[in-house]
Structure formats: C-alpha cells, structure tokens
Short mmCIF file of C-alpha atoms in Angstrom, two decimals:
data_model
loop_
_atom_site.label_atom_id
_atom_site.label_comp_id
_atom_site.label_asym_id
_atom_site.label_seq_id
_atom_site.Cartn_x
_atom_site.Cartn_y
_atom_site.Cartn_z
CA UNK A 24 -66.11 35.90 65.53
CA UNK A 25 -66.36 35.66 61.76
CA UNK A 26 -66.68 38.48 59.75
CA UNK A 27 -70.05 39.60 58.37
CA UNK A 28 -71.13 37.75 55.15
CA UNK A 29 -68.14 35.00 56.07
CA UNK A 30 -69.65 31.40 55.56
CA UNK A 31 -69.74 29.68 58.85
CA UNK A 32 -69.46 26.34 60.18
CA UNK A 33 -73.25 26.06 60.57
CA UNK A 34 -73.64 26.90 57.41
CA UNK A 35 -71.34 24.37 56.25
CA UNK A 36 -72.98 21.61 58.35
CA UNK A 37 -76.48 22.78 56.58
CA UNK A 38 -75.66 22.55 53.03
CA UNK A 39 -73.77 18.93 53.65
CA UNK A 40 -76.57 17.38 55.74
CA UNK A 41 -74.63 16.54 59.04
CA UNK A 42 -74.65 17.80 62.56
CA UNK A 43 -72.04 20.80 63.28
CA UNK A 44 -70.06 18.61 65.39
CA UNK A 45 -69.48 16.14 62.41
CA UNK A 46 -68.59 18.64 60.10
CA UNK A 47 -66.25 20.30 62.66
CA UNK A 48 -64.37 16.78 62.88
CA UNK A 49 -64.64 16.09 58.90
CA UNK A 50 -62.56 19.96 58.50
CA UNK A 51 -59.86 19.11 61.61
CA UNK A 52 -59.35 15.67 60.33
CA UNK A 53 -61.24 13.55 62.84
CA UNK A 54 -61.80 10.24 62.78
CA UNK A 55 -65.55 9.82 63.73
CA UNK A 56 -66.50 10.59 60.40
CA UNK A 57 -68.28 8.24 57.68
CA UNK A 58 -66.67 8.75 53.59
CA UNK A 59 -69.84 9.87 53.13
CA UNK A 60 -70.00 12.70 55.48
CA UNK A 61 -66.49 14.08 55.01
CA UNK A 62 -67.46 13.84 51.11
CA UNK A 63 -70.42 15.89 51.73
CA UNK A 64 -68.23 18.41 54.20
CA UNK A 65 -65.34 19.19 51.55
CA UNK A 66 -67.83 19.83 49.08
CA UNK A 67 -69.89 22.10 51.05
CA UNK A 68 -66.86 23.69 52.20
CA UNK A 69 -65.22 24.09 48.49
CA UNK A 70 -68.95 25.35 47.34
CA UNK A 71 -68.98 28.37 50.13
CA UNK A 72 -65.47 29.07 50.22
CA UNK A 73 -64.97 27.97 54.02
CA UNK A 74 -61.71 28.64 55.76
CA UNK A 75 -61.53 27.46 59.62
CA UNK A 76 -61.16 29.68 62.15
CA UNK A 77 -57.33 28.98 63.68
CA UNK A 78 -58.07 29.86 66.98
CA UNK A 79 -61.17 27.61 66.99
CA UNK A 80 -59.24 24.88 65.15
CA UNK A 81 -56.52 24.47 67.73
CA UNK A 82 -58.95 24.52 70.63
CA UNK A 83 -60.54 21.85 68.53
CA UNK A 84 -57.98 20.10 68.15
CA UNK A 85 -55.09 20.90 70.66
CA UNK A 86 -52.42 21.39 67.69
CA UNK A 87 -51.23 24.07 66.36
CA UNK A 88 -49.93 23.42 63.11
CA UNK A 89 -46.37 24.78 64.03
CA UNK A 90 -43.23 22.83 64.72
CA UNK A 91 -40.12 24.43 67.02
CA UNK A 92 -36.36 24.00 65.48
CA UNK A 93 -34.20 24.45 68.89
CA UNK A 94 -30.76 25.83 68.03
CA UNK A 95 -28.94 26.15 71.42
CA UNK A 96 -25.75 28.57 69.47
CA UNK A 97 -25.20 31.95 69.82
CA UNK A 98 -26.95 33.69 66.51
CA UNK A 99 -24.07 35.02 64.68
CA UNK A 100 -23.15 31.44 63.78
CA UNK A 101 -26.50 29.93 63.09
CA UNK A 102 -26.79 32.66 60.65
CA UNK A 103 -22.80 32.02 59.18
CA UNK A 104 -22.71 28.16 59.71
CA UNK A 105 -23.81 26.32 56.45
CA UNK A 106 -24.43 23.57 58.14
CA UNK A 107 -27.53 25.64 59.61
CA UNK A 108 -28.78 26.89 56.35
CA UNK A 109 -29.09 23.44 54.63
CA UNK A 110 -30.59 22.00 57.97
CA UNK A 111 -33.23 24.22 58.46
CA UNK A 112 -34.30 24.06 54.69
CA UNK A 113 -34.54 20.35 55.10
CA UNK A 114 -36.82 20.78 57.91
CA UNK A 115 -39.28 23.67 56.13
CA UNK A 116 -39.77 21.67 53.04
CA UNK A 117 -40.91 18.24 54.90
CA UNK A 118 -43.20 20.15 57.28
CA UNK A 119 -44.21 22.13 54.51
CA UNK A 120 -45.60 18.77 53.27
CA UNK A 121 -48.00 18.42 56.33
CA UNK A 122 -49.02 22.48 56.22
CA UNK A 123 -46.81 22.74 59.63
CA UNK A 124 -44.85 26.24 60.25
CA UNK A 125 -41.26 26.22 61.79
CA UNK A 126 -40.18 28.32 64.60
CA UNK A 127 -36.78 28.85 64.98
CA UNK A 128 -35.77 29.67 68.78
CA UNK A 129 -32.70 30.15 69.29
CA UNK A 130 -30.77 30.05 72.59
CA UNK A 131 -26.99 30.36 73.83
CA UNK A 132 -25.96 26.77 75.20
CA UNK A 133 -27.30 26.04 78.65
CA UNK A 134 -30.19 29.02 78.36
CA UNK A 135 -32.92 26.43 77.75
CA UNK A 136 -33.68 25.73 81.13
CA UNK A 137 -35.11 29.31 80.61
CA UNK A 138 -37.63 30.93 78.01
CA UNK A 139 -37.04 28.12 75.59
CA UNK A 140 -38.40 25.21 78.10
CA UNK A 141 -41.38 27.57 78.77
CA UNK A 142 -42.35 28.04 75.24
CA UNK A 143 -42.10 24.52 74.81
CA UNK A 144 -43.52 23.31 77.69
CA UNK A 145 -46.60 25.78 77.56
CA UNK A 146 -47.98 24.23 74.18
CA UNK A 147 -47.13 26.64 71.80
CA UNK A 148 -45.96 23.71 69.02
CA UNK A 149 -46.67 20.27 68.24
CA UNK A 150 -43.31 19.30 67.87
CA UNK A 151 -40.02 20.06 68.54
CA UNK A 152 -36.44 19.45 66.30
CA UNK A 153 -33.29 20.34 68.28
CA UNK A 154 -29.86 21.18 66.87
CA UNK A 155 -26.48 21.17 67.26
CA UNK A 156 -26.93 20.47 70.99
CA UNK A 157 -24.32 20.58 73.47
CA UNK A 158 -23.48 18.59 77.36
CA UNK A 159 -24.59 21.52 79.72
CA UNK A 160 -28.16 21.41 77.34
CA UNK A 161 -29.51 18.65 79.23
CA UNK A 162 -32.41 18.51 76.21
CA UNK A 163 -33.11 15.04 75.75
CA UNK A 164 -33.45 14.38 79.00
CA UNK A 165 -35.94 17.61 79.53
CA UNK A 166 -37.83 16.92 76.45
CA UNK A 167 -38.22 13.22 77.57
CA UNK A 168 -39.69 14.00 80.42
CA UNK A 169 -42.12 16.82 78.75
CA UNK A 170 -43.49 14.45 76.27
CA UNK A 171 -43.37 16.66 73.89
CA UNK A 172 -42.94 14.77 70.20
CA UNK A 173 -38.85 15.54 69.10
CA UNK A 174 -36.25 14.67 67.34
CA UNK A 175 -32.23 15.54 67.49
CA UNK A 176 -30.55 16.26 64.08
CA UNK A 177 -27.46 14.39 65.33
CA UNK A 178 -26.89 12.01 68.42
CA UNK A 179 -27.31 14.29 71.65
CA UNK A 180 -24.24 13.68 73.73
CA UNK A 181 -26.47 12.39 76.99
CA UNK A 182 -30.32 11.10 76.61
CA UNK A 183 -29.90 9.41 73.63
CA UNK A 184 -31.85 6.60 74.67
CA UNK A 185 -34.96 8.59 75.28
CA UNK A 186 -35.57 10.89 72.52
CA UNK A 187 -35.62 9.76 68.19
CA UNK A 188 -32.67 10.93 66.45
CA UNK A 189 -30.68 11.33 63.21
CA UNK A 190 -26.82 11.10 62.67
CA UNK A 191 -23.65 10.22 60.70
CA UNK A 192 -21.00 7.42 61.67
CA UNK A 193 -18.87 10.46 62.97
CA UNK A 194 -16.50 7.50 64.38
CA UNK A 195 -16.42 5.72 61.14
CA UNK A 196 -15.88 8.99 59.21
CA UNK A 197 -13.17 9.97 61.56
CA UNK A 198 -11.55 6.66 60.92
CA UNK A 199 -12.12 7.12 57.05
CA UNK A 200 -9.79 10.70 56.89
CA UNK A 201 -7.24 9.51 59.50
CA UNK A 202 -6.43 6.04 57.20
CA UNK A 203 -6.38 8.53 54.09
CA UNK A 204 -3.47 10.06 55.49
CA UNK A 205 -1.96 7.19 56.57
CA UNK A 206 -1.98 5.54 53.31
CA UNK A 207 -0.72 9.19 51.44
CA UNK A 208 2.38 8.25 54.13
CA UNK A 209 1.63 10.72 56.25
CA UNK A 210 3.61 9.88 59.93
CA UNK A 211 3.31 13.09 62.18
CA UNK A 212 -0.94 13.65 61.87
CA UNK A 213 -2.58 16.23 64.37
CA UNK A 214 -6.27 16.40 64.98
CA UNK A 215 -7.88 20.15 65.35
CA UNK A 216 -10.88 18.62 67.33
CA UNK A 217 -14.57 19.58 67.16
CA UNK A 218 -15.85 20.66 71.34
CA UNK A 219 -15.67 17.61 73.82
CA UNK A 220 -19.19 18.71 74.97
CA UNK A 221 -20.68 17.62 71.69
CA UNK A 222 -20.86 13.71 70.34
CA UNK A 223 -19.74 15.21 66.98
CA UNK A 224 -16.79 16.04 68.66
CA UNK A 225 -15.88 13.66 70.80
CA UNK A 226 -16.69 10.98 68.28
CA UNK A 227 -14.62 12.52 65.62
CA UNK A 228 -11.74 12.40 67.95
CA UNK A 229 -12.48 8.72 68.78
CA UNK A 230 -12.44 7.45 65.48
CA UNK A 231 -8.93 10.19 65.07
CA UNK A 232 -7.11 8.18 67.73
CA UNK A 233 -8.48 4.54 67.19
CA UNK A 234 -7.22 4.52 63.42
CA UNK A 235 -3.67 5.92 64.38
CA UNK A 236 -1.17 2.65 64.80
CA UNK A 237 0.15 2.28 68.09
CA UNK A 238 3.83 3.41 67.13
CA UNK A 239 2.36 7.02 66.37
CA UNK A 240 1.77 7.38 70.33
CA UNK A 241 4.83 8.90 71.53
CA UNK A 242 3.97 9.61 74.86
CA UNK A 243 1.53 12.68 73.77
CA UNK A 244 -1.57 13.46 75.48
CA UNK A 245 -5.02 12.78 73.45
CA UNK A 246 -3.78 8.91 72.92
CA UNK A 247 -0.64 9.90 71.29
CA UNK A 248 -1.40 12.37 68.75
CA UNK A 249 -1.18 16.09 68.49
CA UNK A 250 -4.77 16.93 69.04
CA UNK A 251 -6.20 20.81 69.84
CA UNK A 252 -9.63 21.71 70.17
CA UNK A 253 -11.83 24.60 68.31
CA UNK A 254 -16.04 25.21 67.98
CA UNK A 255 -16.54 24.49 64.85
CA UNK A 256 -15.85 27.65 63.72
CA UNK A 257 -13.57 29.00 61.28
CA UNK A 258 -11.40 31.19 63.45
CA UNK A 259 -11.35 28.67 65.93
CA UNK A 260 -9.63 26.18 63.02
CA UNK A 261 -6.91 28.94 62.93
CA UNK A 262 -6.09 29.19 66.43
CA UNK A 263 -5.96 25.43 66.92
CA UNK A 264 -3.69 24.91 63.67
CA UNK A 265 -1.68 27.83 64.79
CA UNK A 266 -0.98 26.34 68.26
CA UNK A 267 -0.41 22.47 66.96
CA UNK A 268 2.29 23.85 64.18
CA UNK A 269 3.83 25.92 66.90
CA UNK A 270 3.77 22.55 68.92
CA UNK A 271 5.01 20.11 66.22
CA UNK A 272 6.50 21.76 63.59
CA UNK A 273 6.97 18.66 61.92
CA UNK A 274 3.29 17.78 61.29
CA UNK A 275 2.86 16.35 57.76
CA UNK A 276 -1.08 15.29 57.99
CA UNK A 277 -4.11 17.22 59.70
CA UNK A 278 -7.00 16.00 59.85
CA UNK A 279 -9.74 18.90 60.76
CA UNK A 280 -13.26 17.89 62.42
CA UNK A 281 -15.09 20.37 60.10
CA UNK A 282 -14.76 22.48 57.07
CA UNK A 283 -14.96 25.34 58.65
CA UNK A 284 -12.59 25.11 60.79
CA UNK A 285 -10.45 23.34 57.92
CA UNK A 286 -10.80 26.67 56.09
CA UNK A 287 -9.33 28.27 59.04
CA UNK A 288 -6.96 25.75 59.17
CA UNK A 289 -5.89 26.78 55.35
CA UNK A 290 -5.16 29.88 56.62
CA UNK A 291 -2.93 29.11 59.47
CA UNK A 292 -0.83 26.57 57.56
CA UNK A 293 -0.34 29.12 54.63
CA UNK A 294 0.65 32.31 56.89
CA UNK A 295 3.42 29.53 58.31
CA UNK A 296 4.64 28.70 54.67
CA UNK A 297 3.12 25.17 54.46
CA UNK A 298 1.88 23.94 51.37
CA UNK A 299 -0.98 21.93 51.12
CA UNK A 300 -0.44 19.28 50.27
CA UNK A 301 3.23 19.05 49.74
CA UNK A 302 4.17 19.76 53.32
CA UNK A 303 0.73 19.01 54.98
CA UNK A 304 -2.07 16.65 53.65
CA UNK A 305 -5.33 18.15 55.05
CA UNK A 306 -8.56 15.99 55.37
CA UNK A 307 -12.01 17.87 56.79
CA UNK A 308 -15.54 17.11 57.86
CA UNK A 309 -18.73 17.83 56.80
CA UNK A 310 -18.36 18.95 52.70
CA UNK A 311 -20.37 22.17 53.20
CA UNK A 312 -18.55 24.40 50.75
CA UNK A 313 -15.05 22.54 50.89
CA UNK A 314 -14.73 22.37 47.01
CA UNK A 315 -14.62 25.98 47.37
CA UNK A 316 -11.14 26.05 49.77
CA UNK A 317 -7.95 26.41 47.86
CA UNK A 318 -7.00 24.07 47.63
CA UNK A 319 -9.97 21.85 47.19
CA UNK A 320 -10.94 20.51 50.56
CA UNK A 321 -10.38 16.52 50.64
CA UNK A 322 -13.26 15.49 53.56
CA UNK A 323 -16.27 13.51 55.03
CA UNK A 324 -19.28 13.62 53.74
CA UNK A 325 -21.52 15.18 56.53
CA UNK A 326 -25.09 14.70 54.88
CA UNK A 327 -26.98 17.66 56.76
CA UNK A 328 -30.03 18.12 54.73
CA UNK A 329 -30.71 13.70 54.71
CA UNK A 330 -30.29 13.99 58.42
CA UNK A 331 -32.51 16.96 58.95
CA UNK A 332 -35.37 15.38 56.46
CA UNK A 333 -34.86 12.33 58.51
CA UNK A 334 -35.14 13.72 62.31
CA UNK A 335 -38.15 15.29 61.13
CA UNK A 336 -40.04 12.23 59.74
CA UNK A 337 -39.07 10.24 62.98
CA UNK A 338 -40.78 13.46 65.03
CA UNK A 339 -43.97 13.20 62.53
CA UNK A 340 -44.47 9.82 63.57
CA UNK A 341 -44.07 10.30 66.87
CA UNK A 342 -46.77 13.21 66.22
CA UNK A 343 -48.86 10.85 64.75
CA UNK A 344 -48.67 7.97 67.14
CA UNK A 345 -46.95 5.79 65.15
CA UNK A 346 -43.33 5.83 67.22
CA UNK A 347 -42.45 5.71 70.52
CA UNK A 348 -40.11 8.23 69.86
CA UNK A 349 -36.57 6.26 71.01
CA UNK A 350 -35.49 5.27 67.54
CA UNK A 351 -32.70 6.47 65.79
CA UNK A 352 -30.73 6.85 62.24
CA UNK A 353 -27.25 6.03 61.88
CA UNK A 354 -25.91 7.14 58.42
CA UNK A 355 -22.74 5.64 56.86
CA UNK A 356 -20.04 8.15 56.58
CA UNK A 357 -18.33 8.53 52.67
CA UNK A 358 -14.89 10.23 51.76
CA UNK A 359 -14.99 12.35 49.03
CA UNK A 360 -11.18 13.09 47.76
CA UNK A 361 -9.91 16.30 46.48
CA UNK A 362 -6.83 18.27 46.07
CA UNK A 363 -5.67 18.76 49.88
CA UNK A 364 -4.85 15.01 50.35
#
C-alpha cells in the first residue's frame, strides 16, 4: 500500500490521459504502448515524482531485477582468489548497466542439488552466472533443464552444449608456456596441474602433454611428463612442487596451471635451493598478480574480467529473447614474458 500523500499509479494514468493498465505497461517497459502514451507516462511520472512499487512491479512483470552469480567453492577462497574479485566486478558493472542486482550464493562443490537449486528454481532471479564449476556440479545440465537464462564464466566440464558460455583457449595457452620452455632448452619440464574435475584443468594438462616431443616420454605416467595435481590454490602449488622435486630432482622447467599455485610453487623451489630461473624456468596461468612474484611471474594471460563481461551479455540476451542460450566464447590465449622464464 503506498504511503499517504505518495503519488499513485492512478494518479499517474490521470495526469497523462491513458488507462491505468497502459501506464502500468509504459513504467515496466511493455510493449503495448504507442510513443505517444509512454511520452505522456514519463512525463507524468517525472512531474509527480512516481517510483513503482517493487512488489507490484515484479508481479507485473514476473522479473525481479536481480541476477544470481553461482560460485560452487568453499568461501575462504572466493574471498582470497583474485580471480573471484575481478570476475564478480565484471559482472556488477554490466548488470549495473540494465539496473539488475547480483546475488552471490555460494556453495561447496556438489551442494547445489540443495538450497542453491531451490533458490534458483523458485524464481527468486532472472538470471543466473555460474563460476568456477566443477564435475560432481552437474549445473549445466540442471540449469538446462530449469530454463532458467545462464551463462558459465568458463567451459563447464559436462553440458556444454546446452547452456551459453565464456572461456580462454586453456589448450592453446597450455601449449603456449610448455613451447616457451622448450625453446629456453628446458629438457626435464613437470606440470603442477589444475583439478581433473574442472575443464581448466584438464585442458591445461592437455595442451602440457600435446606440446612435449615424444622423446620427453620416458615411460612416466601423465603421457610422459612429471605431472602432480593441486586446486588452484597457493598451498596446493607448494605441495605439488614439493612432491615433483622430491620425484625428479632434475627438473629444469615447470610449468604451473595458475598463479597461485605458481606462487606456491616459488616457495617450494626456493626452500629446496632452486633458483628461478637458473636452475628452474617457471611459466604460470592466469596473470592475476604474477608481476608481483619474485621473481616476476612469466605466464598466460587468463582474461577474467573480458570473460565475465562476456558470459553476462550472452545471459542478457538470452534474458531478452534474443539467444537460445547454447552459444559460446572462445578467447585466444597470449603469453606475457617475464623474469621466471
């Protein structure tokens, strides 16, 4: 009910000329409306200081202006993760363009089956953006069958045919780092892998092993390489390090499948008297803060902020009608060099 001496629709219908109905659609965007009318509308609405009821808004229109960002991670490294932070102010400033608020939700991988498909399946956004996603998830495929208008900010590891979705060339890039070493002469290169439940992962350990030449195999596991596996998070980097130096003391290349765990890395091949890069050339993934690594972090340009602006225009149009909703961005990956290889 609006407050006593609050203009009212009615009142806004009177002083344009039109029926309440056609006012209502001129304010909620509508199409049913003539120039005319929706000239008349604005005006009386600027003139008596309108402002639509929400509630009655969203009943009029079944939207409600608000847009879900799906992070299946536990929080402490949303909140640590750069790669969060520039995503999710990608995402605020192109809704902010369209008025649209983002909810974060946040849920430990696998959870979504839970409170997270409920609150998305009961209405409570328009849209919904979903990131860093992981096998046991299962999103696309639930999301596809909800309807509901998404996007992935990178390629989700199954469903990728049904839902929009923004990426890098994480095989290309891969390939990129790998060949860097290779040409710097490096012969004994180990891989600290991303998780094989993610397509980040697994394709940054594809494009790893397909650039290595065939006499590099020497009967190891992984294709031939010395390959261990972290989360994409810093300590993780210094386990896996730890464990492949233990492994093959002789490594004199690494190439790490993110900068965090590259940092972590750092650390590992420092506390074992390495020097990067005189003993160990060290390429990473993502440049989210690797200028800041001593040394300088040589690594893949990972744009997250261009991928996160462009998942969210593919959900818009699919918002707006104007996509199916199946399409998808594939970035080229760059190699920007520093001081570590």
């Amino acid at each position: 009910m609006d407050a006593p001496g609050t203009p009212t629709l009615d009142e806004v219908a009177r002083l344009a000329g039109v029926s309440r109905a056609t006012a209502s659609r001129a304010i909620n965007g509508g199409s049913r409306v003539s120039d005319r009318a929706r000239a008349a509308v604005e005006a009386a609405v600027r003139s008596l200081g309108y402002t639509p009821n929400p509630a009655a808004r969203t009943l009029a229109t079944r939207r409600t202006d608000s847009v879900a960002v799906v992070v299946p991670e536990p929080d402490d490294r949303v909140f640590s993760d750069p790669f969060f932070g520039r995503t999710l102010t990608a995402v605020n400033r192109v809704l902010a363009e369209r008025d649209l608020q983002l909810v974060l939700l946040l849920a430990r991988p696998g959870e979504e089956e839970g409170r997270t498909l409920r609150y998305l399946r009961n209405g409570h956004v328009d849209g919904a953006l979903v990131v860093s996603h992981h096998r046991s998830d299962h999103l696309a495929e639930h999301l596809g069958e909800l309807g509901l208008p998404c996007a992935f900010v990178g390629r989700p590891i199954l469903g990728a045919d049904r839902v929009a979705w923004a990426d890098t060339d994480n095989v290309a890039g891969a390939r990129l780092a790998t060949e860097l070493l290779l040409e710097r002469g490096c012969r004994r290169i180990g891989h600290v892998a991303g998780p094989s439940d993610m397509a980040a992962g697994q394709d940054r350990l594809a494009g790893f092993l397909d650039a290595l030449p065939d006499g590099l195999s020497g009967g190891l596991p992984e294709g031939g390489a010395p390959v261990e596996h972290g989360d994409f998070t810093e300590a993780s980097g210094e386990a896996a390090c730890a464990r492949l130096l233990a492994a093959h003391p002789d490594l004199d290349g690494l190439f790490v499948a993110s900068d965090l765990m590259a940092r972590g890395a750092l650390r590992a091949l420092a506390a074992a008297g390495r020097s990067v890069p005189g003993d160990v050339a060290v390429v990473g993934y993502d440049d989210l803060g690797a200028d800041h690594c001593t040394p300088p972090l040589t690594t893949v340009v990972n744009p997250a902020g261009e991928l996160a602006e462009r998942a969210t225009r593919l959900m818009l149009a699919r918002l707006d009608g104007s996509a199916s909703g199946g399409e998808s961005v594939l970035l080229p990956p760059r190699l920007v060099r520093r001081a570590s290889a």
